Structure formats: C-alpha cells, structure tokens
PDB file of C-alpha atoms in Angstrom:
ATOM      1  CA  MET A 215      34.796 106.339  38.665  1.00 72.00           C
ATOM      2  CA  GLU A 216      34.391 104.262  35.523  1.00 76.00           C
ATOM      3  CA  GLN A 217      31.560 102.291  37.158  1.00 77.00           C
ATOM      4  CA  VAL A 218      29.741 105.520  38.032  1.00 74.00           C
ATOM      5  CA  ALA A 219      30.137 106.829  34.494  1.00 77.00           C
ATOM      6  CA  GLN A 220      28.720 103.636  32.966  1.00 81.00           C
ATOM      7  CA  ALA A 221      25.748 103.524  35.325  1.00 79.00           C
ATOM      8  CA  ALA A 222      24.935 107.200  34.769  1.00 79.00           C
ATOM      9  CA  GLY A 223      25.478 107.040  31.017  1.00 86.00           C
ATOM     10  CA  VAL A 224      28.072 109.816  31.001  1.00 84.00           C
ATOM     11  CA  SER A 225      31.809 110.121  30.413  1.00 84.00           C
ATOM     12  CA  ILE A 226      34.469 109.676  33.092  1.00 76.00           C
ATOM     13  CA  GLY A 227      35.376 113.328  32.551  1.00 79.00           C
ATOM     14  CA  THR A 228      31.830 114.366  33.422  1.00 85.00           C
ATOM     15  CA  VAL A 229      31.922 112.363  36.644  1.00 76.00           C
ATOM     16  CA  ASP A 230      35.249 114.020  37.510  1.00 75.00           C
ATOM     17  CA  ARG A 231      33.766 117.488  36.928  1.00 78.00           C
ATOM     18  CA  VAL A 232      30.790 116.661  39.140  1.00 76.00           C
ATOM     19  CA  LEU A 233      32.988 115.331  41.958  1.00 70.00           C
ATOM     20  CA  HIS A 234      35.186 118.432  41.883  1.00 67.00           C
ATOM     21  CA  ASN A 235      32.234 120.834  41.423  1.00 71.00           C
ATOM     22  CA  ARG A 236      33.531 122.183  38.132  1.00 72.00           C
ATOM     23  CA  GLU A 237      31.524 124.039  35.519  1.00 75.00           C
ATOM     24  CA  GLY A 238      30.257 122.579  32.261  1.00 77.00           C
ATOM     25  CA  VAL A 239      27.732 120.085  33.696  1.00 82.00           C
ATOM     26  CA  SER A 240      23.956 120.586  33.627  1.00 86.00           C
ATOM     27  CA  GLU A 241      21.996 120.347  36.856  1.00 85.00           C
ATOM     28  CA  LYS A 242      20.086 117.359  35.476  1.00 86.00           C
ATOM     29  CA  THR A 243      23.314 115.455  34.756  1.00 87.00           C
ATOM     30  CA  ARG A 244      24.794 116.443  38.088  1.00 82.00           C
ATOM     31  CA  LYS A 245      21.783 115.030  39.959  1.00 85.00           C
ATOM     32  CA  LYS A 246      21.932 111.821  37.918  1.00 85.00           C
ATOM     33  CA  VAL A 247      25.618 111.302  38.742  1.00 81.00           C
ATOM     34  CA  PHE A 248      25.059 111.911  42.467  1.00 80.00           C
ATOM     35  CA  LYS A 249      22.110 109.505  42.447  1.00 84.00           C
ATOM     36  CA  VAL A 250      24.342 106.742  41.057  1.00 78.00           C
ATOM     37  CA  ILE A 251      27.095 107.595  43.554  1.00 75.00           C
ATOM     38  CA  ASN A 252      24.645 107.241  46.449  1.00 78.00           C
ATOM     39  CA  GLU A 253      23.173 104.016  45.080  1.00 76.00           C
ATOM     40  CA  ILE A 254      26.470 102.183  44.634  1.00 76.00           C
ATOM     41  CA  GLY A 255      28.233 103.773  47.618  1.00 73.00           C
ATOM     42  CA  TYR A 256      31.105 105.131  45.541  1.00 68.00           C
ATOM     43  CA  LYS A 257      33.950 106.843  47.411  1.00 66.00           C
ATOM     44  CA  PRO A 258      36.656 108.700  45.493  1.00 62.00           C
ATOM     45  CA  ASN A 259      40.262 107.547  45.860  1.00 61.00           C
ATOM     46  CA  ILE A 260      41.786 110.450  47.767  1.00 54.00           C
ATOM     47  CA  TYR A 261      45.363 109.301  47.195  1.00 53.00           C
ATOM     48  CA  ALA A 262      44.847 109.019  43.456  1.00 54.00           C
ATOM     49  CA  SER A 263      43.272 112.467  43.438  1.00 56.00           C
ATOM     50  CA  ILE A 264      46.259 113.981  45.243  1.00 52.00           C
ATOM     51  CA  LEU A 265      48.748 112.282  42.954  1.00 49.00           C
ATOM     52  CA  SER A 266      46.905 113.517  39.874  1.00 53.00           C
ATOM     53  CA  ARG A 267      47.296 117.130  40.990  1.00 55.00           C
ATOM     54  CA  ARG A 268      51.105 116.855  41.032  1.00 57.00           C
ATOM     55  CA  LYS A 269      51.181 119.401  43.869  1.00 64.00           C
ATOM     56  CA  ASP A 270      53.605 119.693  46.767  1.00 77.00           C
ATOM     57  CA  PHE A 271      51.967 119.882  50.201  1.00 85.00           C
ATOM     58  CA  SER A 272      53.543 121.686  53.142  1.00 91.00           C
ATOM     59  CA  ILE A 273      52.512 120.572  56.634  1.00 94.00           C
ATOM     60  CA  VAL A 274      53.667 122.236  59.845  1.00 96.00           C
ATOM     61  CA  ALA A 275      53.632 120.599  63.275  1.00 97.00           C
ATOM     62  CA  ILE A 276      53.994 122.644  66.478  1.00 97.00           C
ATOM     63  CA  ILE A 277      54.952 120.459  69.450  1.00 96.00           C
ATOM     64  CA  PRO A 278      56.958 120.920  72.677  1.00 94.00           C
ATOM     65  CA  TYR A 279      60.644 120.093  72.929  1.00 94.00           C
ATOM     66  CA  PHE A 280      61.160 116.644  74.389  1.00 93.00           C
ATOM     67  CA  GLN A 281      63.841 114.281  75.627  1.00 91.00           C
ATOM     68  CA  THR A 282      64.157 110.606  74.770  1.00 92.00           C
ATOM     69  CA  GLY A 283      61.460 108.576  76.478  1.00 91.00           C
ATOM     70  CA  GLU A 284      59.070 111.467  77.120  1.00 89.00           C
ATOM     71  CA  TYR A 285      55.445 111.588  75.989  1.00 89.00           C
ATOM     72  CA  TRP A 286      55.993 114.017  73.126  1.00 93.00           C
ATOM     73  CA  GLU A 287      58.533 111.688  71.545  1.00 94.00           C
ATOM     74  CA  LEU A 288      55.627 109.336  70.774  1.00 93.00           C
ATOM     75  CA  VAL A 289      53.716 112.179  69.120  1.00 93.00           C
ATOM     76  CA  TYR A 290      56.778 113.105  67.060  1.00 95.00           C
ATOM     77  CA  SER A 291      57.272 109.480  66.014  1.00 95.00           C
ATOM     78  CA  GLY A 292      53.642 109.159  64.941  1.00 93.00           C
ATOM     79  CA  ILE A 293      53.744 112.295  62.794  1.00 93.00           C
ATOM     80  CA  THR A 294      57.016 111.442  61.081  1.00 92.00           C
ATOM     81  CA  ARG A 295      55.962 107.826  60.486  1.00 92.00           C
ATOM     82  CA  ALA A 296      52.730 108.987  58.822  1.00 89.00           C
ATOM     83  CA  VAL A 297      54.743 111.212  56.484  1.00 86.00           C
ATOM     84  CA  LYS A 298      57.064 108.336  55.589  1.00 86.00           C
ATOM     85  CA  GLN A 299      54.104 106.072  54.881  1.00 82.00           C
ATOM     86  CA  SER A 300      52.730 108.734  52.536  1.00 77.00           C
ATOM     87  CA  GLN A 301      55.810 108.862  50.336  1.00 72.00           C
ATOM     88  CA  GLY A 302      54.836 109.786  46.821  1.00 69.00           C
ATOM     89  CA  LEU A 303      52.233 112.325  47.948  1.00 72.00           C
ATOM     90  CA  ASN A 304      54.813 115.124  47.897  1.00 78.00           C
ATOM     91  CA  ILE A 305      54.443 116.100  51.572  1.00 84.00           C
ATOM     92  CA  ASP A 306      57.019 118.428  53.091  1.00 89.00           C
ATOM     93  CA  LEU A 307      56.936 118.374  56.911  1.00 93.00           C
ATOM     94  CA  LYS A 308      58.291 121.209  59.046  1.00 95.00           C
ATOM     95  CA  ILE A 309      58.339 120.854  62.840  1.00 96.00           C
ATOM     96  CA  PHE A 310      58.543 123.946  65.022  1.00 97.00           C
ATOM     97  CA  TYR A 311      59.378 123.095  68.631  1.00 97.00           C
ATOM     98  CA  TYR A 312      58.662 125.265  71.660  1.00 95.00           C
ATOM     99  CA  ASN A 313      59.477 125.297  75.349  1.00 92.00           C
ATOM    100  CA  GLN A 314      56.160 124.494  77.018  1.00 87.00           C
ATOM    101  CA  PHE A 315      57.110 126.637  80.028  1.00 86.00           C
ATOM    102  CA  ASP A 316      57.983 129.725  77.951  1.00 89.00           C
ATOM    103  CA  LEU A 317      55.239 131.784  76.295  1.00 90.00           C
ATOM    104  CA  GLU A 318      57.653 133.623  73.982  1.00 94.00           C
ATOM    105  CA  SER A 319      58.973 130.297  72.721  1.00 95.00           C
ATOM    106  CA  PHE A 320      55.432 129.283  71.744  1.00 95.00           C
ATOM    107  CA  ARG A 321      54.819 132.645  70.101  1.00 95.00           C
ATOM    108  CA  GLY A 322      57.989 132.185  68.079  1.00 97.00           C
ATOM    109  CA  ALA A 323      56.693 128.839  66.780  1.00 97.00           C
ATOM    110  CA  CYS A 324      53.417 130.554  65.825  1.00 97.00           C
ATOM    111  CA  ARG A 325      55.263 133.275  63.912  1.00 97.00           C
ATOM    112  CA  ASN A 326      57.344 130.673  62.102  1.00 97.00           C
ATOM    113  CA  THR A 327      54.155 128.879  61.110  1.00 97.00           C
ATOM    114  CA  ILE A 328      52.597 132.017  59.629  1.00 95.00           C
ATOM    115  CA  ASP A 329      55.794 132.756  57.708  1.00 95.00           C
ATOM    116  CA  ALA A 330      55.871 129.177  56.362  1.00 94.00           C
ATOM    117  CA  GLN A 331      52.353 129.518  54.874  1.00 92.00           C
ATOM    118  CA  PRO A 332      51.590 125.784  55.202  1.00 95.00           C
ATOM    119  CA  ASP A 333      48.775 123.843  53.601  1.00 92.00           C
ATOM    120  CA  ALA A 334      47.860 122.359  57.004  1.00 94.00           C
ATOM    121  CA  LEU A 335      48.868 122.512  60.660  1.00 96.00           C
ATOM    122  CA  PHE A 336      49.184 119.986  63.493  1.00 95.00           C
ATOM    123  CA  ILE A 337      49.422 121.725  66.855  1.00 96.00           C
ATOM    124  CA  ALA A 338      49.781 120.621  70.476  1.00 93.00           C
ATOM    125  CA  PRO A 339      48.576 123.805  72.205  1.00 90.00           C
ATOM    126  CA  ILE A 340      49.282 124.839  75.782  1.00 86.00           C
ATOM    127  CA  TYR A 341      48.933 128.624  75.580  1.00 89.00           C
ATOM    128  CA  LYS A 342      45.238 129.067  74.850  1.00 88.00           C
ATOM    129  CA  GLU A 343      44.874 132.704  73.782  1.00 90.00           C
ATOM    130  CA  ASP A 344      47.844 132.637  71.411  1.00 93.00           C
ATOM    131  CA  THR A 345      46.628 129.344  69.963  1.00 94.00           C
ATOM    132  CA  ILE A 346      43.194 130.800  69.287  1.00 93.00           C
ATOM    133  CA  ARG A 347      44.703 133.826  67.524  1.00 94.00           C
ATOM    134  CA  LEU A 348      46.876 131.593  65.353  1.00 96.00           C
ATOM    135  CA  VAL A 349      44.040 129.223  64.454  1.00 95.00           C
ATOM    136  CA  HIS A 350      41.641 132.071  63.625  1.00 94.00           C
ATOM    137  CA  ARG A 351      44.222 133.537  61.271  1.00 94.00           C
ATOM    138  CA  LEU A 352      44.908 130.206  59.556  1.00 94.00           C
ATOM    139  CA  THR A 353      41.250 129.266  59.173  1.00 91.00           C
ATOM    140  CA  SER A 354      40.563 132.687  57.644  1.00 92.00           C
ATOM    141  CA  LEU A 355      43.079 131.625  54.986  1.00 92.00           C
ATOM    142  CA  SER A 356      41.335 128.221  54.584  1.00 91.00           C
ATOM    143  CA  ILE A 357      44.288 126.400  56.175  1.00 93.00           C
ATOM    144  CA  PRO A 358      43.003 123.348  58.101  1.00 94.00           C
ATOM    145  CA  VAL A 359      44.149 122.725  61.678  1.00 95.00           C
ATOM    146  CA  ALA A 360      44.364 119.463  63.633  1.00 95.00           C
ATOM    147  CA  TYR A 361      44.786 119.516  67.416  1.00 94.00           C
ATOM    148  CA  ILE A 362      46.899 117.033  69.375  1.00 93.00           C
ATOM    149  CA  ASP A 363      46.080 116.134  72.999  1.00 88.00           C
ATOM    150  CA  THR A 364      44.350 119.467  73.754  1.00 86.00           C
ATOM    151  CA  LYS A 365      41.690 121.443  71.882  1.00 85.00           C
ATOM    152  CA  PRO A 366      40.717 125.009  72.789  1.00 84.00           C
ATOM    153  CA  GLU A 367      37.007 125.730  72.650  1.00 79.00           C
ATOM    154  CA  ASN A 368      35.386 128.098  70.137  1.00 83.00           C
ATOM    155  CA  THR A 369      37.787 127.420  67.261  1.00 89.00           C
ATOM    156  CA  ASP A 370      37.328 125.741  63.907  1.00 89.00           C
ATOM    157  CA  TYR A 371      39.430 122.642  63.394  1.00 91.00           C
ATOM    158  CA  LEU A 372      39.580 119.684  61.035  1.00 91.00           C
ATOM    159  CA  ALA A 373      40.457 116.969  63.565  1.00 92.00           C
ATOM    160  CA  TYR A 374      41.356 116.315  67.182  1.00 91.00           C
ATOM    161  CA  PHE A 375      43.663 113.481  68.217  1.00 90.00           C
ATOM    162  CA  GLY A 376      43.285 112.781  71.911  1.00 85.00           C
ATOM    163  CA  MET A 377      41.118 111.266  74.603  1.00 83.00           C
ATOM    164  CA  PRO A 378      37.466 112.117  75.286  1.00 85.00           C
ATOM    165  CA  LEU A 379      38.227 114.691  77.946  1.00 86.00           C
ATOM    166  CA  PHE A 380      35.427 114.528  80.496  1.00 90.00           C
ATOM    167  CA  GLU A 381      35.193 110.749  80.184  1.00 92.00           C
ATOM    168  CA  SER A 382      38.939 110.285  80.719  1.00 89.00           C
ATOM    169  CA  GLY A 383      38.776 112.221  84.002  1.00 90.00           C
ATOM    170  CA  TYR A 384      35.758 110.197  85.090  1.00 93.00           C
ATOM    171  CA  LEU A 385      37.532 106.931  84.219  1.00 92.00           C
ATOM    172  CA  ALA A 386      40.703 108.017  86.040  1.00 89.00           C
ATOM    173  CA  ALA A 387      38.716 108.510  89.237  1.00 90.00           C
ATOM    174  CA  ASP A 388      37.055 105.122  88.832  1.00 91.00           C
ATOM    175  CA  LEU A 389      40.413 103.379  88.379  1.00 89.00           C
ATOM    176  CA  LEU A 390      42.124 105.227  91.219  1.00 86.00           C
ATOM    177  CA  VAL A 391      39.415 105.574  93.819  1.00 85.00           C
ATOM    178  CA  GLY A 392      36.428 103.471  92.838  1.00 82.00           C
ATOM    179  CA  LYS A 393      33.630 103.399  95.391  1.00 80.00           C
ATOM    180  CA  ASP A 394      35.925 102.645  98.318  1.00 79.00           C
ATOM    181  CA  PRO A 395      34.646 104.778 101.250  1.00 79.00           C
ATOM    182  CA  GLY A 396      38.032 104.313 102.913  1.00 81.00           C
ATOM    183  CA  VAL A 397      39.603 106.763 100.440  1.00 82.00           C
ATOM    184  CA  LYS A 398      39.150 110.146 102.095  1.00 83.00           C
ATOM    185  CA  GLU A 399      41.432 112.358 100.017  1.00 83.00           C
ATOM    186  CA  VAL A 400      43.133 112.417  96.611  1.00 85.00           C
ATOM    187  CA  VAL A 401      45.827 114.908  95.705  1.00 82.00           C
ATOM    188  CA  SER A 402      46.534 115.950  92.133  1.00 82.00           C
ATOM    189  CA  PHE A 403      50.093 117.269  91.677  1.00 80.00           C
ATOM    190  CA  ASN A 404      50.115 119.413  88.535  1.00 80.00           C
ATOM    191  CA  ILE A 405      52.961 121.383  86.989  1.00 81.00           C
ATOM    192  CA  ASP A 406      52.813 125.175  87.312  1.00 80.00           C
ATOM    193  CA  ARG A 407      53.076 126.516  83.765  1.00 75.00           C
ATOM    194  CA  GLY A 408      53.448 130.156  84.766  1.00 72.00           C
ATOM    195  CA  GLU A 409      51.843 132.323  82.097  1.00 68.00           C
ATOM    196  CA  ALA A 410      49.789 129.413  80.774  1.00 67.00           C
ATOM    197  CA  PRO A 411      46.588 129.078  82.823  1.00 67.00           C
ATOM    198  CA  PRO A 412      44.989 125.629  83.038  1.00 66.00           C
ATOM    199  CA  ASN A 413      43.826 124.776  79.530  1.00 70.00           C
ATOM    200  CA  ASP A 414      40.322 123.668  78.569  1.00 73.00           C
ATOM    201  CA  SER A 415      41.333 120.024  78.330  1.00 78.00           C
ATOM    202  CA  MET A 416      42.829 119.914  81.807  1.00 80.00           C
ATOM    203  CA  LEU A 417      39.818 121.670  83.315  1.00 83.00           C
ATOM    204  CA  THR A 418      37.423 119.290  81.563  1.00 86.00           C
ATOM    205  CA  ARG A 419      39.367 116.240  82.801  1.00 87.00           C
ATOM    206  CA  HIS A 420      39.277 117.756  86.283  1.00 88.00           C
ATOM    207  CA  ARG A 421      35.479 118.179  86.060  1.00 91.00           C
ATOM    208  CA  GLY A 422      35.162 114.538  84.992  1.00 92.00           C
ATOM    209  CA  PHE A 423      37.272 113.392  87.952  1.00 91.00           C
ATOM    210  CA  ARG A 424      35.275 115.556  90.352  1.00 91.00           C
ATOM    211  CA  ALA A 425      31.985 114.326  88.874  1.00 94.00           C
ATOM    212  CA  TYR A 426      32.908 110.707  89.569  1.00 93.00           C
ATOM    213  CA  LEU A 427      33.703 111.516  93.191  1.00 91.00           C
ATOM    214  CA  ASP A 428      30.410 113.387  93.555  1.00 92.00           C
ATOM    215  CA  ASP A 429      28.502 110.442  92.065  1.00 92.00           C
ATOM    216  CA  ASN A 430      30.265 107.592  93.836  1.00 91.00           C
ATOM    217  CA  ASN A 431      32.399 108.844  96.729  1.00 87.00           C
ATOM    218  CA  PRO A 432      31.078 112.244  97.812  1.00 87.00           C
ATOM    219  CA  GLY A 433      33.037 112.150 101.063  1.00 84.00           C
ATOM    220  CA  CYS A 434      36.375 112.072  99.235  1.00 86.00           C
ATOM    221  CA  LYS A 435      38.274 115.358  99.100  1.00 86.00           C
ATOM    222  CA  LEU A 436      40.167 116.373  95.943  1.00 86.00           C
ATOM    223  CA  THR A 437      43.181 118.629  96.594  1.00 82.00           C
ATOM    224  CA  ASP A 438      45.207 120.349  93.863  1.00 81.00           C
ATOM    225  CA  CYS A 439      48.907 121.130  94.364  1.00 81.00           C
ATOM    226  CA  SER A 440      51.173 122.928  91.889  1.00 82.00           C
ATOM    227  CA  MET A 441      54.732 121.731  91.325  1.00 85.00           C
ATOM    228  CA  SER A 442      57.577 123.742  89.844  1.00 85.00           C
ATOM    229  CA  PRO A 443      59.013 122.371  86.579  1.00 82.00           C
ATOM    230  CA  PHE A 444      62.513 123.497  87.593  1.00 84.00           C
ATOM    231  CA  ASP A 445      62.775 123.796  91.400  1.00 86.00           C
ATOM    232  CA  PHE A 446      63.385 120.350  92.921  1.00 88.00           C
ATOM    233  CA  LEU A 447      63.744 121.684  96.473  1.00 90.00           C
ATOM    234  CA  HIS A 448      60.447 123.555  96.213  1.00 86.00           C
ATOM    235  CA  ASN A 449      58.734 120.337  95.163  1.00 86.00           C
ATOM    236  CA  MET A 450      60.263 118.394  98.054  1.00 88.00           C
ATOM    237  CA  ARG A 451      59.051 121.029 100.514  1.00 85.00           C
ATOM    238  CA  LEU A 452      55.607 120.807  98.906  1.00 81.00           C
ATOM    239  CA  PHE A 453      55.505 117.033  99.356  1.00 81.00           C
ATOM    240  CA  ASP A 454      56.766 117.301 102.951  1.00 82.00           C
ATOM    241  CA  ALA A 455      54.135 119.899 103.809  1.00 79.00           C
ATOM    242  CA  PHE A 456      51.338 117.867 102.305  1.00 75.00           C
ATOM    243  CA  PHE A 457      52.221 114.545 103.885  1.00 74.00           C
ATOM    244  CA  ARG A 458      53.377 115.925 107.262  1.00 74.00           C
ATOM    245  CA  GLY A 459      51.345 114.552 110.128  1.00 52.00           C
ATOM    246  CA  THR A 460      49.964 111.488 108.299  1.00 50.00           C
ATOM    247  CA  SER A 461      50.698 107.980 109.442  1.00 41.00           C
ATOM    248  CA  ARG A 462      53.032 105.772 107.404  1.00 35.00           C
ATOM    249  CA  ARG A 463      50.057 103.753 106.147  1.00 39.00           C
ATOM    250  CA  GLU A 464      48.052 106.859 105.187  1.00 45.00           C
ATOM    251  CA  THR A 465      51.055 108.396 103.480  1.00 39.00           C
ATOM    252  CA  HIS A 466      51.556 105.299 101.336  1.00 38.00           C
ATOM    253  CA  ARG A 467      47.917 105.472 100.284  1.00 40.00           C
ATOM    254  CA  HIS A 468      48.163 109.150  99.390  1.00 41.00           C
ATOM    255  CA  VAL A 469      51.371 108.711  97.405  1.00 36.00           C
ATOM    256  CA  GLN A 470      49.853 106.001  95.233  1.00 37.00           C
ATOM    257  CA  LEU A 471      46.811 108.083  94.404  1.00 36.00           C
ATOM    258  CA  ALA A 472      48.695 111.358  94.010  1.00 36.00           C
ATOM    259  CA  GLY A 473      51.046 110.156  91.312  1.00 34.00           C
ATOM    260  CA  ALA A 474      48.324 108.502  89.272  1.00 33.00           C
ATOM    261  CA  SER A 475      45.725 111.264  89.556  1.00 34.00           C
ATOM    262  CA  GLY A 476      48.259 113.884  88.492  1.00 35.00           C
ATOM    263  CA  PHE A 477      48.901 111.782  85.408  1.00 35.00           C
ATOM    264  CA  GLY A 478      45.238 111.596  84.562  1.00 38.00           C
ATOM    265  CA  LEU A 479      44.331 115.256  85.023  1.00 51.00           C
ATOM    266  CA  ASP A 480      47.331 117.102  83.614  1.00 54.00           C
ATOM    267  CA  GLY A 481      47.022 118.185  79.987  1.00 49.00           C
ATOM    268  CA  ASP A 482      50.484 116.763  79.271  1.00 52.00           C
ATOM    269  CA  PRO A 483      50.872 113.228  80.626  1.00 46.00           C
ATOM    270  CA  GLY A 484      54.547 113.268  79.847  1.00 44.00           C
ATOM    271  CA  ASN A 485      55.292 115.819  82.528  1.00 45.00           C
ATOM    272  CA  SER A 486      53.331 114.651  85.532  1.00 41.00           C
TER     273      SER A 486
END
C-alpha cells in the first residue's frame, strides 16, 4: 500500500479509502490510485485487512454424518484443518450434520443455519429444493455460500469445490470401458435416497458417461439399478436378479464395471 501511495503522490490513508470505496476521495484521485494499482499489479493483503477489522467471523458447514474412513470424513478434515491454519483470524466454525437419507434431518440443519446467522456457509447439498430455498434466503442477506461436491443450478454462490461434472462422467466411462467393443453392458448401482431425487451433479455425470458411450462405444448398454441404503437382503436379491443367467466370465466382467461406474456417477462417492 505504501508503494501505491508513493507512486500516486497521495497518503496511505487515501489509498485505503479508495480500496474500500469510502467517501472523502475525489474522482480524479480515485482514478489516479487505480491507475497505479493496475500498473504495478498491486494486490491487497486480505489477511492483514481481516486482522485490522478486529471482527469475529462465524462460518457454518452443513455436511452429512459420517463414520471413520468414509468420504465425508475427508471433507470434515479439510474444513477443520483450514480453520486451524487460519488461527488469528477470529473464525468460529459450527458444523451442522444431517442424515443424508432423511429429508427432515437436512431441514433441521438448514433451520439451525438460519438461526446461527453466519457470515458464510459451506454446504454439501443432497436435497435440491430445500438447498435452493436456504441459499436464496442467505444470499438475500448477503451471506456467501460455497458448495461442496454438488452444486444446484440457478443459485448464486461464491465457490464450488468439486470435480468438473460432465467431464468426470466422460472420464469415468473412458477409464472403465474405453473403446473396447467387447463391453456390451455397464451397470451403475446407485443408492436410493428416497425423497431426494437425483441431484444436478449426478445427472450431469450420468450425461457425461452416456456421451462417452455414444461417441466411442454406441453398442454398449448403460443400465441403472437402485440399491437400498439399509436393506442388505434387498440388495442381494437385486444383484442376483441382475447377474442371473450370465456366464461366470461375463459376470466377472459386469461386477468389475458395476462397482466402478457406480462410484463415478453417484453424487456421493463415499456411499457407492
């Protein structure tokens, strides 16, 4: 900031007012300061700016419950590690967990978020309509939202942390099937989430997978099967029905592709 002030022939306080769009600076001076900033490529120190405000920041994260070793544990670890690395910035993190197979559990996490009145939100959404309602309400209050793993369409958000959706489905098909004409069918076993219809991310990955088959292996059939998250016997009957009548060699081929393609297309890789 001092370098900008010297080059523009103004005080450091004037540069600070320009950067924060405060009053008390003429338009001529403002243009001169911005010209210098563009010429020298100055970027303000965000951390120093936050520290100077001496403000506490409340961040809420909404993620599914998880057990040790599951996918969402990695997400939890990443969020909490980032907060620890930002010690001194006065960040208070609240995590509201929900059962990803229970709509009311997700709604409860949304209500807790509204009551908490955070400065920002991280959310791993599964229930689309309720997510959209929550995000619309928060953005109307100028509360930024960052999505994790899945991003509903037609919402305003600050950031998205996840894979390129269509491209990841396309890549999954390339890795699993390739251009081998001997692969005649791929089955994608996805978890039935009850009241949560397939989210935008899962559908986009599915389109990417299908697009690869259409481009490179149009004779390959893609079959979707829904598994129960709780009924083991139902799932075994599903597997038996699907593989019944195939030869041992064909069954082995199908099993390899089924497990991997379900991983690639499901919106939650930790539960495929």
